């Protein structure tokens, strides 16, 4: 069978060819689960003129990608211990990264391109298996081209896997594994154009788990022991949830259940009909796992319970019910899980998605690019006052949908530097640390000024010094108020949780005083969409401005407490006030 590429698949191939004709920078293509990444890979392999290598981390994807390529009537090599093949003789080789990393000495010739499927697993760690293979190939071709494909280009704890997007904005760091995303297709486009099955997301009409007490690590993972302790007190909830799953699955063909832990998965399976249920966990022996998956795909079993092992590289189009009984902090993982049920199949109208773990993700919204700062945060759009780029940050909306606060640091927009013929990131900062030497704005975590090179004063040192002085007051600021005390004179008062306060005045009749207020607060407007501009003291609405985290004042014999320092956007060892 020869496949015909869909328009977006052709565009992804064309963008790849165009990119690598101009550049050797590593590139990534982002396509939703079910978009047919294997066909894009097959077409790129078909048009390649020199040897290429296609890498992935599971044997199912090695086999699937090779089959799509061979559907063109072409012959491929397969290098995968799991498939009992270790061949490298053909122009195109489909390989398991684990198998190749253990046999690097066999990579002893020129390859022009490496394609990595599910490339969100790649890190910049030189000791990783992917980097071992890539560095080995670069010994024979210093200009080796690298292309990644993924549905989820973001990993909690590691961030975006690429630096710049072809639509003109910055995502990850310059050190990210891939330099540029050269093509991306939204999930909503796939569903609206009937390339994927629409998800039917419903709230569970039964008892839910409450995982809110659990704290994830920096990678968004929860402790298995913590989850087991919590779930051991919710056995009634699990039984009730599975009863609900059974009822909702009466008209469904294939049900995938995502459990939190192995103990949890075994408990879930015990409540399901044994003749229609199988369990797959990390320790499931390969041959047994393959047999289970074949039986599930052939509809010989209806319920497939798993723990973190069938989120990628698994393709069963008849799945029409996804039951999520595990917590996750990752939109990417959530999309991978739901994606298992979105492939098209004959007679399939939709895929029922029920989240019994209260993850509360919008399936169609991409990652924001940082961990959610608090439970009330949601993705908001913030226009950069500098370049006009529409940023997506975590933030808060009022009842009318207007941004009232956001937590972005720097604009992600890209500006073309015509003089040097390259693009640069917009330098507008919503949150910043000001250099005491030259006044330049730096990232809030910066230790050295990007402008003058001087070492930046550590806010913790300033606070520590002030706390050691008898005539100094440190306010852990939990709010501020303002009042016009006389014509064009604004009094701003900062206060802490214990009732201490300090004030300062700005006289808008005095040019210098008005300038200083704008210097302090023009970029501290909570919505962030525009610079603050106040012609009169009466124009100031202090509730729309971000308060400093700390205020340092010193005792004056005549005038009382005089504010000498305000520390905004604090990230350090001293506790920040509760501003709830």
Coordinates of C-alpha atoms in Angstrom, one line a residue:
X1 CA 0.0 0.0 0.0
X2 CA 1.4 3.4 -1.0
X3 CA 0.1 6.3 1.2
X4 CA -0.9 9.7 -0.1
X5 CA 0.5 12.5 2.0
X6 CA -2.0 15.0 3.5
X7 CA -1.5 18.7 2.7
X8 CA 0.1 19.4 6.2
X9 CA 2.4 16.4 5.9
X10 CA 3.6 17.7 2.5
X11 CA 4.2 21.1 4.1
X12 CA 6.2 19.6 6.9
X13 CA 8.4 17.8 4.4
X14 CA 8.9 21.0 2.3
X15 CA 9.7 23.1 5.4
X16 CA 12.3 20.5 6.4
X17 CA 14.0 20.5 3.0
X18 CA 14.0 24.3 2.8
X19 CA 15.5 24.6 6.3
X20 CA 18.3 22.1 5.7
X21 CA 19.2 23.7 2.4
X22 CA 20.0 26.9 4.3
X23 CA 21.2 25.6 7.7
X24 CA 22.7 22.8 9.7
X25 CA 20.9 23.9 12.9
X26 CA 18.9 21.0 14.5
X27 CA 15.2 21.4 13.8
X28 CA 12.0 20.0 15.1
X29 CA 8.5 19.3 13.7
X30 CA 5.5 19.3 16.0
X31 CA 2.5 17.2 15.0
X32 CA -0.3 16.0 17.2
X33 CA -0.6 12.3 18.1
X34 CA -2.3 10.6 15.2
X35 CA -1.1 13.2 12.6
X36 CA 1.0 10.6 10.8
X37 CA 4.6 11.4 11.8
X38 CA 5.7 8.1 10.4
X39 CA 4.5 9.1 6.9
X40 CA 6.5 12.4 7.1
X41 CA 9.5 10.4 8.2
X42 CA 9.0 7.9 5.3
X43 CA 8.7 10.7 2.7
X44 CA 11.9 12.4 4.0
X45 CA 13.7 9.1 3.9
X46 CA 12.4 8.4 0.4
X47 CA 13.7 11.7 -1.0
X48 CA 17.1 11.5 0.8
X49 CA 20.1 11.0 -1.5
X50 CA 22.5 9.8 1.1
X51 CA 22.4 7.5 4.2
X52 CA 20.1 8.5 7.0
X53 CA 19.2 7.1 10.4
X54 CA 15.8 7.1 12.0
X55 CA 16.0 6.7 15.8
X56 CA 13.3 6.1 18.4
X57 CA 13.1 4.6 21.9
X58 CA 10.6 1.7 21.5
X59 CA 10.6 -1.2 19.1
X60 CA 6.9 -0.6 18.2
X61 CA 7.8 2.8 16.6
X62 CA 10.9 1.3 14.9
X63 CA 8.7 -1.3 13.3
X64 CA 5.9 1.1 12.5
X65 CA 8.2 3.7 10.9
X66 CA 10.0 1.0 8.8
X67 CA 6.7 -0.4 7.6
X68 CA 5.5 3.0 6.3
X69 CA 8.8 3.5 4.5
X70 CA 8.7 0.0 2.9
X71 CA 5.2 0.7 1.7
X72 CA 6.8 2.7 -1.1
X73 CA 8.4 -0.5 -2.3
X74 CA 11.8 0.4 -0.7
X75 CA 14.1 -1.7 1.4
X76 CA 15.2 -0.5 4.9
X77 CA 17.6 -1.8 7.5
X78 CA 16.4 -2.4 11.0
X79 CA 18.7 -2.2 14.1
X80 CA 16.8 -3.2 17.2
X81 CA 17.5 -5.9 19.7
X82 CA 13.8 -6.1 20.5
X83 CA 13.0 -7.0 16.8
X84 CA 16.0 -9.4 16.6
X85 CA 17.6 -7.4 13.8
X86 CA 20.9 -5.6 13.7
X87 CA 21.3 -4.4 10.1
X88 CA 23.0 -1.2 8.8
X89 CA 23.5 -2.0 5.1
X90 CA 20.6 -0.1 3.5
X91 CA 20.5 3.6 2.7
X92 CA 17.9 4.1 5.4
X93 CA 18.1 2.5 8.8
X94 CA 15.4 2.4 11.4
X95 CA 16.9 1.9 14.8
X96 CA 16.3 1.7 18.6
X97 CA 18.6 4.2 20.3
X98 CA 19.3 1.8 23.1
X99 CA 20.5 -0.9 20.7
X100 CA 22.7 1.5 18.7
X101 CA 24.2 3.1 21.9
X102 CA 25.4 -0.3 22.9
X103 CA 27.0 -0.9 19.5
X104 CA 28.6 2.5 18.6
X105 CA 31.6 0.8 16.9
X106 CA 29.3 -0.4 14.1
X107 CA 28.5 3.2 13.2
X108 CA 31.6 3.7 11.0
X109 CA 30.4 5.5 7.9
X110 CA 28.9 8.8 6.6
X111 CA 25.3 9.6 7.5
X112 CA 23.8 12.9 6.2
X113 CA 20.7 13.1 8.5
X114 CA 19.4 11.7 11.8
X115 CA 15.7 11.8 12.4
X116 CA 14.5 11.2 16.0
X117 CA 10.8 10.2 16.5
X118 CA 9.3 11.2 19.9
X119 CA 12.3 13.6 20.2
X120 CA 11.0 15.2 23.4
X121 CA 13.0 12.5 25.1
X122 CA 16.2 14.0 23.9
X123 CA 18.3 16.0 26.4
X124 CA 21.5 18.0 25.9
X125 CA 23.3 15.6 28.3
X126 CA 26.4 14.4 26.5
X127 CA 26.2 11.0 28.3
X128 CA 22.7 10.3 27.0
X129 CA 22.2 7.5 24.5
X130 CA 20.9 9.9 21.9
X131 CA 24.0 12.2 22.2
X132 CA 26.3 9.2 22.2
X133 CA 24.9 8.1 18.8
X134 CA 24.9 11.7 17.4
X135 CA 28.5 12.4 18.5
X136 CA 29.7 9.2 17.0
X137 CA 28.1 10.0 13.7
X138 CA 29.7 13.5 13.8
X139 CA 33.1 11.9 13.7
X140 CA 32.3 10.9 10.1
X141 CA 30.2 14.0 9.2
X142 CA 30.8 17.2 11.1
X143 CA 27.8 18.8 9.2
X144 CA 25.4 16.1 10.3
X145 CA 21.8 17.3 10.1
X146 CA 19.4 16.5 13.0
X147 CA 15.6 16.5 12.8
X148 CA 13.2 15.7 15.6
X149 CA 9.4 14.9 15.5
X150 CA 7.1 15.1 18.5
X151 CA 3.6 15.9 19.6
X152 CA 4.8 17.4 22.9
X153 CA 7.9 19.6 22.7
X154 CA 7.9 20.5 26.3
X155 CA 9.0 18.6 29.4
X156 CA 8.4 19.7 33.0
X157 CA 11.7 20.3 34.7
X158 CA 13.6 20.6 31.4
X159 CA 11.4 23.1 29.5
X160 CA 11.0 23.5 25.7
X161 CA 13.2 21.3 23.6
X162 CA 13.7 24.0 21.0
X163 CA 14.8 27.7 21.1
X164 CA 13.0 29.5 18.3
X165 CA 9.7 29.0 16.5
X166 CA 9.3 29.6 12.8
X167 CA 6.3 31.9 13.5
X168 CA 8.7 34.4 15.2
X169 CA 9.0 33.8 18.9
X170 CA 11.3 32.3 21.5
X171 CA 10.5 29.3 23.5
X172 CA 13.4 27.4 25.1
X173 CA 17.0 28.4 25.8
X174 CA 19.8 28.7 23.2
X175 CA 21.2 25.5 24.7
X176 CA 18.0 23.6 24.0
X177 CA 18.6 20.3 22.0
X178 CA 16.9 21.7 18.9
X179 CA 17.5 25.2 17.5
X180 CA 14.2 25.8 15.7
X181 CA 10.7 24.5 15.3
X182 CA 10.2 24.5 11.6
X183 CA 6.6 23.3 11.5
X184 CA 3.7 22.9 14.0
X185 CA 0.1 21.8 13.6
X186 CA -2.5 22.5 16.3
X187 CA -4.6 19.6 17.6
X188 CA -7.7 21.7 16.9
X189 CA -6.9 21.9 13.2
X190 CA -6.6 18.1 13.0
X191 CA -10.0 17.6 14.7
X192 CA -11.8 20.4 12.8
X193 CA -10.6 19.0 9.5
X194 CA -11.7 15.5 10.5
X195 CA -8.1 14.0 10.6
X196 CA -8.7 13.0 14.2
X197 CA -11.7 11.8 16.2
X198 CA -13.2 14.6 18.4
X199 CA -12.8 14.1 22.1
X200 CA -16.0 14.0 24.2
X201 CA -14.8 15.2 27.5
X202 CA -17.3 14.9 30.3
X203 CA -17.1 15.4 34.1
X204 CA -17.3 12.2 36.1
X205 CA -20.8 11.8 37.7
X206 CA -19.2 10.0 40.6
X207 CA -16.7 10.4 43.4
X208 CA -13.3 11.9 42.3
X209 CA -9.8 11.4 43.6
X210 CA -8.3 14.5 45.3
X211 CA -4.6 14.5 44.6
X212 CA -4.3 18.2 45.5
X213 CA -2.4 17.4 48.7
X214 CA 0.4 15.7 46.8
X215 CA 3.5 17.8 45.8
X216 CA 5.2 17.0 42.5
X217 CA 9.0 17.2 42.0
X218 CA 10.6 19.6 39.6
X219 CA 9.9 17.2 36.8
X220 CA 6.1 17.1 37.5
X221 CA 6.3 13.6 38.9
X222 CA 4.5 12.4 42.1
X223 CA 6.1 10.0 44.6
X224 CA 4.7 6.5 44.1
X225 CA 4.6 5.9 47.9
X226 CA 2.7 9.2 48.4
X227 CA 0.2 8.2 45.8
X228 CA -0.2 4.7 47.3
X229 CA -0.7 6.2 50.8
X230 CA -3.4 8.5 49.5
X231 CA -5.1 5.8 47.3
X232 CA -5.2 3.3 50.2
X233 CA -7.7 5.6 51.9
X234 CA -9.8 5.8 48.7
X235 CA -10.6 2.2 48.0
X236 CA -14.3 3.0 48.0
X237 CA -13.7 5.8 45.5
X238 CA -11.8 3.4 43.2
X239 CA -14.6 0.8 43.3
X240 CA -17.2 3.6 42.6
X241 CA -15.1 5.0 39.7
X242 CA -14.7 1.6 38.1
X243 CA -18.5 1.0 38.4
X244 CA -18.9 4.3 36.6
X245 CA -16.3 3.3 33.9
X246 CA -18.2 0.0 33.3
X247 CA -21.5 1.8 32.9
X248 CA -20.1 4.4 30.5
X249 CA -18.2 1.7 28.5
X250 CA -21.3 -0.3 27.6
X251 CA -21.5 1.3 24.1
X252 CA -17.7 1.6 23.7
X253 CA -15.3 -0.7 21.9
X254 CA -11.9 -0.2 23.5
X255 CA -11.2 1.3 26.9
X256 CA -7.8 2.5 28.1
X257 CA -7.4 3.1 31.8
X258 CA -4.4 5.1 33.1
X259 CA -3.6 4.2 36.7
X260 CA -1.4 6.1 39.2
X261 CA 0.7 3.2 40.6
X262 CA 1.2 -0.5 40.1
X263 CA -0.9 -1.3 43.3
X264 CA -3.6 1.1 42.0
X265 CA -3.6 -0.6 38.6
X266 CA -4.0 -4.1 40.2
X267 CA -6.9 -2.8 42.3
X268 CA -8.6 -1.3 39.3
X269 CA -8.2 -4.6 37.3
X270 CA -9.7 -6.5 40.2
X271 CA -13.0 -4.6 39.7
X272 CA -13.2 -5.3 36.0
X273 CA -14.4 -8.5 34.2
X274 CA -11.3 -10.7 34.2
X275 CA -12.1 -12.2 30.8
X276 CA -12.1 -8.7 29.2
X277 CA -9.2 -7.1 31.1
X278 CA -5.5 -7.0 30.9
X279 CA -2.8 -5.1 32.8
X280 CA 0.4 -3.7 31.4
X281 CA 3.1 -2.3 33.7
X282 CA 6.8 -1.6 33.4
X283 CA 7.7 -5.0 34.6
X284 CA 5.4 -6.9 32.1
X285 CA 7.6 -9.3 30.2
X286 CA 8.0 -8.2 26.5
X287 CA 6.5 -11.3 24.9
X288 CA 3.5 -11.2 27.3
X289 CA 3.1 -7.4 26.7
X290 CA 3.2 -7.9 22.9
X291 CA 0.6 -10.7 23.2
X292 CA -1.7 -8.4 25.3
X293 CA -1.4 -5.5 22.8
X294 CA -2.2 -7.8 19.9
X295 CA -5.3 -9.2 21.7
X296 CA -6.4 -5.7 22.6
X297 CA -6.0 -4.4 19.0
X298 CA -8.0 -7.5 17.8
X299 CA -10.8 -6.5 20.3
X300 CA -10.4 -9.8 22.1
X301 CA -10.2 -7.8 25.3
X302 CA -12.0 -4.5 26.0
X303 CA -10.2 -3.0 29.0
X304 CA -6.5 -2.2 29.0
X305 CA -5.1 -0.9 32.3
X306 CA -1.6 0.5 32.3
X307 CA 0.9 2.5 34.4
X308 CA 3.0 5.0 32.4
X309 CA 3.9 2.6 29.6
X310 CA 1.4 3.2 26.8
X311 CA 1.5 6.9 26.4
X312 CA 3.7 6.9 23.3
X313 CA 4.4 4.4 20.5
X314 CA 1.0 2.7 20.9
X315 CA -1.5 2.7 18.1
X316 CA -5.0 1.1 18.5
X317 CA -7.4 3.2 16.4
X318 CA -10.6 1.5 17.9
X319 CA -9.9 3.0 21.4
X320 CA -12.9 5.2 22.1
X321 CA -12.8 5.7 25.9
X322 CA -9.9 7.1 27.9
X323 CA -10.3 7.0 31.7
X324 CA -7.7 9.0 33.6
X325 CA -7.2 7.9 37.2
X326 CA -3.8 9.4 37.8
X327 CA -2.5 12.9 38.5
X328 CA -0.2 14.8 36.2
X329 CA 1.3 18.3 36.2
X330 CA 2.1 18.0 32.5
X331 CA -0.2 19.2 29.7
X332 CA 2.1 17.3 27.4
X333 CA 1.6 14.0 29.2
X334 CA -2.2 14.7 29.4
X335 CA -2.2 15.3 25.6
X336 CA -0.3 12.1 25.0
X337 CA -2.8 10.1 27.1
X338 CA -5.9 11.5 25.4
X339 CA -4.2 11.2 22.0
X340 CA -4.3 7.4 22.4
X341 CA -8.1 7.6 21.7
X342 CA -8.2 10.2 18.9
X343 CA -7.2 8.2 15.9
X344 CA -9.8 7.6 13.2
X345 CA -11.5 4.2 12.9
X346 CA -14.5 2.9 11.0
X347 CA -17.8 3.7 12.8
X348 CA -16.0 5.7 15.5
X349 CA -17.8 9.0 16.1
X350 CA -15.9 10.4 19.1
X351 CA -13.7 9.4 22.0
X352 CA -15.1 9.6 25.5
X353 CA -12.5 11.2 27.9
X354 CA -13.2 11.1 31.7
X355 CA -10.7 12.5 34.1
X356 CA -11.3 11.1 37.6
X357 CA -8.1 12.7 39.0
X358 CA -9.2 16.3 38.6
X359 CA -6.2 17.3 36.4
X360 CA -8.3 20.1 34.8
X361 CA -6.3 20.7 31.6
X362 CA -7.5 22.3 28.4
X363 CA -6.6 19.7 25.8
X364 CA -6.3 22.3 23.1
X365 CA -4.1 24.7 24.9
X366 CA -0.3 24.3 24.5
X367 CA 2.2 24.4 27.3
X368 CA 2.9 27.8 28.8
X369 CA 6.5 27.1 29.3
X370 CA 6.8 27.1 33.1
X371 CA 5.2 25.4 36.1
X372 CA 1.8 26.7 37.1
X373 CA 2.6 29.3 39.8
X374 CA -0.7 28.6 41.8
X375 CA -3.9 26.6 41.3
X376 CA -5.8 29.7 40.2
X377 CA -3.5 30.5 37.3
X378 CA -4.6 29.9 33.7
X379 CA -3.0 30.7 30.3
X380 CA -3.4 34.4 29.4
X381 CA -2.3 36.5 26.4
X382 CA -0.2 39.5 27.1
X383 CA 0.8 41.9 24.3
X384 CA 4.4 43.2 24.6
X385 CA 4.4 47.0 24.9
X386 CA 7.8 47.0 23.1
X387 CA 7.2 44.9 20.0
X388 CA 3.5 44.0 20.1
X389 CA 4.1 40.3 20.2
X390 CA 1.2 38.3 21.8
X391 CA 2.9 36.3 24.6
X392 CA 1.2 33.4 26.4
X393 CA 2.0 33.4 30.2
X394 CA 0.4 32.0 33.3
X395 CA -1.9 34.7 34.8
X396 CA -5.4 35.5 36.1
X397 CA -8.5 36.8 34.3
X398 CA -11.5 38.7 35.7
X399 CA -15.1 37.7 35.1
X400 CA -15.1 39.6 31.8
X401 CA -12.0 37.7 30.6
X402 CA -9.6 40.6 31.0
X403 CA -6.1 40.0 32.2
X404 CA -5.6 41.3 35.7
X405 CA -2.2 39.8 36.4
X406 CA 0.4 37.7 34.8
X407 CA 3.7 36.0 35.7
X408 CA 5.8 36.4 32.5
X409 CA 9.3 37.6 32.8
X410 CA 10.5 38.5 29.3
X411 CA 8.8 39.0 25.9
X412 CA 9.1 35.9 23.7
X413 CA 8.9 37.9 20.4
X414 CA 11.6 37.7 17.8
X415 CA 13.0 40.8 16.0
X416 CA 14.9 40.6 12.7
X417 CA 18.3 42.2 13.0
X418 CA 18.7 43.3 9.3
X419 CA 22.3 44.6 9.9
X420 CA 23.5 41.2 11.0
X421 CA 21.0 39.1 9.0
X422 CA 19.8 37.2 12.0
X423 CA 16.9 37.2 14.5
X424 CA 17.2 38.3 18.1
X425 CA 14.8 38.1 21.1
X426 CA 12.9 41.2 22.0
X427 CA 14.6 42.7 25.1
X428 CA 11.4 43.9 26.8
X429 CA 11.2 42.6 30.4
X430 CA 8.0 42.5 32.4
X431 CA 9.9 41.4 35.5
X432 CA 13.5 42.4 36.0
X433 CA 16.4 43.2 38.3
X434 CA 17.9 46.6 37.9
X435 CA 21.6 47.0 37.9
X436 CA 22.8 49.4 40.7
X437 CA 25.7 50.4 38.5
X438 CA 24.2 51.3 35.1
X439 CA 20.4 51.0 35.6
X440 CA 20.1 48.3 32.9
X441 CA 17.2 45.7 33.3
X442 CA 18.4 42.1 33.7
X443 CA 16.6 38.8 34.3
X444 CA 15.5 38.5 38.0
X445 CA 17.9 35.6 38.5
X446 CA 20.9 37.4 36.8
X447 CA 24.1 37.6 38.8
X448 CA 26.1 39.7 36.4
X449 CA 24.8 42.7 34.4
X450 CA 24.4 41.9 30.7
X451 CA 25.0 45.6 29.9
X452 CA 28.0 46.7 32.0
X453 CA 29.3 43.4 33.2
X454 CA 29.3 44.4 36.9
X455 CA 28.3 41.8 39.5
X456 CA 24.6 42.3 40.4
X457 CA 23.9 43.0 44.1
X458 CA 22.2 40.0 45.7
X459 CA 18.8 40.9 47.1
X460 CA 19.4 38.5 50.0
X461 CA 22.5 40.4 50.9
X462 CA 20.6 43.6 51.0
X463 CA 17.9 42.1 53.2
X464 CA 20.4 40.5 55.5
X465 CA 22.3 43.8 55.9
X466 CA 19.2 45.7 56.6
X467 CA 17.9 43.1 59.2
X468 CA 21.2 43.5 61.0
X469 CA 20.8 47.3 61.4
X470 CA 19.1 48.7 64.5
X471 CA 17.8 51.7 62.6
X472 CA 16.4 49.8 59.6
X473 CA 12.9 48.4 58.9
X474 CA 12.3 45.5 56.5
X475 CA 8.7 45.1 55.3
X476 CA 7.7 41.8 53.8
X477 CA 5.2 43.5 51.6
X478 CA 1.7 41.9 51.3
X479 CA 0.0 45.0 49.9
X480 CA 0.1 48.7 49.2
X481 CA -2.4 51.5 49.2
X482 CA -2.3 55.0 47.7
X483 CA -4.1 58.3 48.4
X484 CA -3.9 61.8 47.0
X485 CA -3.1 63.8 50.2
X486 CA -3.1 67.2 48.4
X487 CA -3.1 68.5 44.9
X488 CA -1.0 66.2 42.7
X489 CA 0.7 64.6 45.7
X490 CA 0.4 60.9 46.0
X491 CA 1.1 59.0 49.2
X492 CA 1.9 55.3 48.7
X493 CA 1.9 53.1 51.8
X494 CA 3.4 49.6 52.0
X495 CA 2.4 47.2 54.8
X496 CA 3.3 43.7 56.0
X497 CA 1.3 40.8 57.6
X498 CA 2.2 42.1 61.1
X499 CA 0.8 45.6 60.7
X500 CA 4.1 47.4 60.1
X501 CA 4.1 50.0 57.4
X502 CA 6.2 52.6 55.6
X503 CA 5.2 55.4 53.2
X504 CA 6.6 57.6 50.5
X505 CA 5.2 60.5 48.5
X506 CA 5.4 61.4 44.9
X507 CA 4.7 65.0 43.9
X508 CA 3.4 65.0 40.3
X509 CA 3.9 68.7 40.1
X510 CA 7.7 68.0 40.3
X511 CA 9.1 66.5 37.1
X512 CA 11.7 64.4 38.9
X513 CA 9.2 63.0 41.4
X514 CA 6.8 62.1 38.6
X515 CA 9.6 60.5 36.6
X516 CA 10.6 58.4 39.6
X517 CA 7.1 57.1 40.0
X518 CA 7.0 56.0 36.4
X519 CA 10.4 54.5 36.7
X520 CA 9.2 52.4 39.6
X521 CA 5.7 51.4 38.3
X522 CA 5.3 52.0 34.6
X523 CA 6.4 48.4 33.9
X524 CA 4.6 47.1 37.0
X525 CA 1.1 47.1 35.6
X526 CA -0.3 43.7 36.5
X527 CA -2.0 43.1 33.1
X528 CA 1.4 43.9 31.4
X529 CA -0.3 44.8 28.0
X530 CA 0.8 48.4 28.1
X531 CA 3.2 50.7 29.9
X532 CA 1.7 52.7 32.7
X533 CA 1.3 56.4 32.0
X534 CA -0.1 58.9 34.5
X535 CA -0.5 62.6 33.8
X536 CA -1.9 63.3 37.2
X537 CA -1.8 61.8 40.7
X538 CA -5.6 61.2 40.4
X539 CA -5.0 58.9 37.4
X540 CA -3.2 56.3 39.5
X541 CA -5.2 53.2 40.4
X542 CA -2.8 51.4 42.8
X543 CA -4.8 48.2 42.6
X544 CA -3.6 47.6 39.1
X545 CA 0.1 47.8 40.0
X546 CA 2.4 45.1 41.3
X547 CA 3.7 45.8 44.8
X548 CA 7.3 45.2 45.7
X549 CA 8.1 42.0 47.6
X550 CA 10.2 43.8 50.2
X551 CA 10.6 47.4 51.3
X552 CA 13.6 48.6 53.2
X553 CA 13.4 51.8 55.3
X554 CA 15.8 53.6 57.6
X555 CA 15.0 55.7 60.6
X556 CA 15.4 59.4 60.1
X557 CA 15.6 61.6 63.2
X558 CA 13.3 64.3 61.8
X559 CA 11.1 62.5 59.2
X560 CA 10.7 59.0 60.7
X561 CA 11.0 55.9 58.4
X562 CA 12.4 56.8 55.0
X563 CA 12.2 54.2 52.2
X564 CA 15.6 53.6 50.7
X565 CA 15.1 50.4 48.7
X566 CA 12.2 48.4 47.1
X567 CA 12.9 44.9 45.9
X568 CA 10.6 43.7 43.2
X569 CA 10.3 40.2 41.6
X570 CA 12.2 38.6 44.4
X571 CA 13.6 35.1 44.0
X572 CA 15.6 34.2 47.0
X573 CA 15.9 32.5 50.5
X574 CA 13.7 34.9 52.5
X575 CA 10.0 34.2 52.5
X576 CA 7.8 36.4 50.4
X577 CA 4.6 37.7 52.1
X578 CA 1.3 35.9 51.6
X579 CA -0.6 38.2 49.3
X580 CA -3.8 36.1 49.0

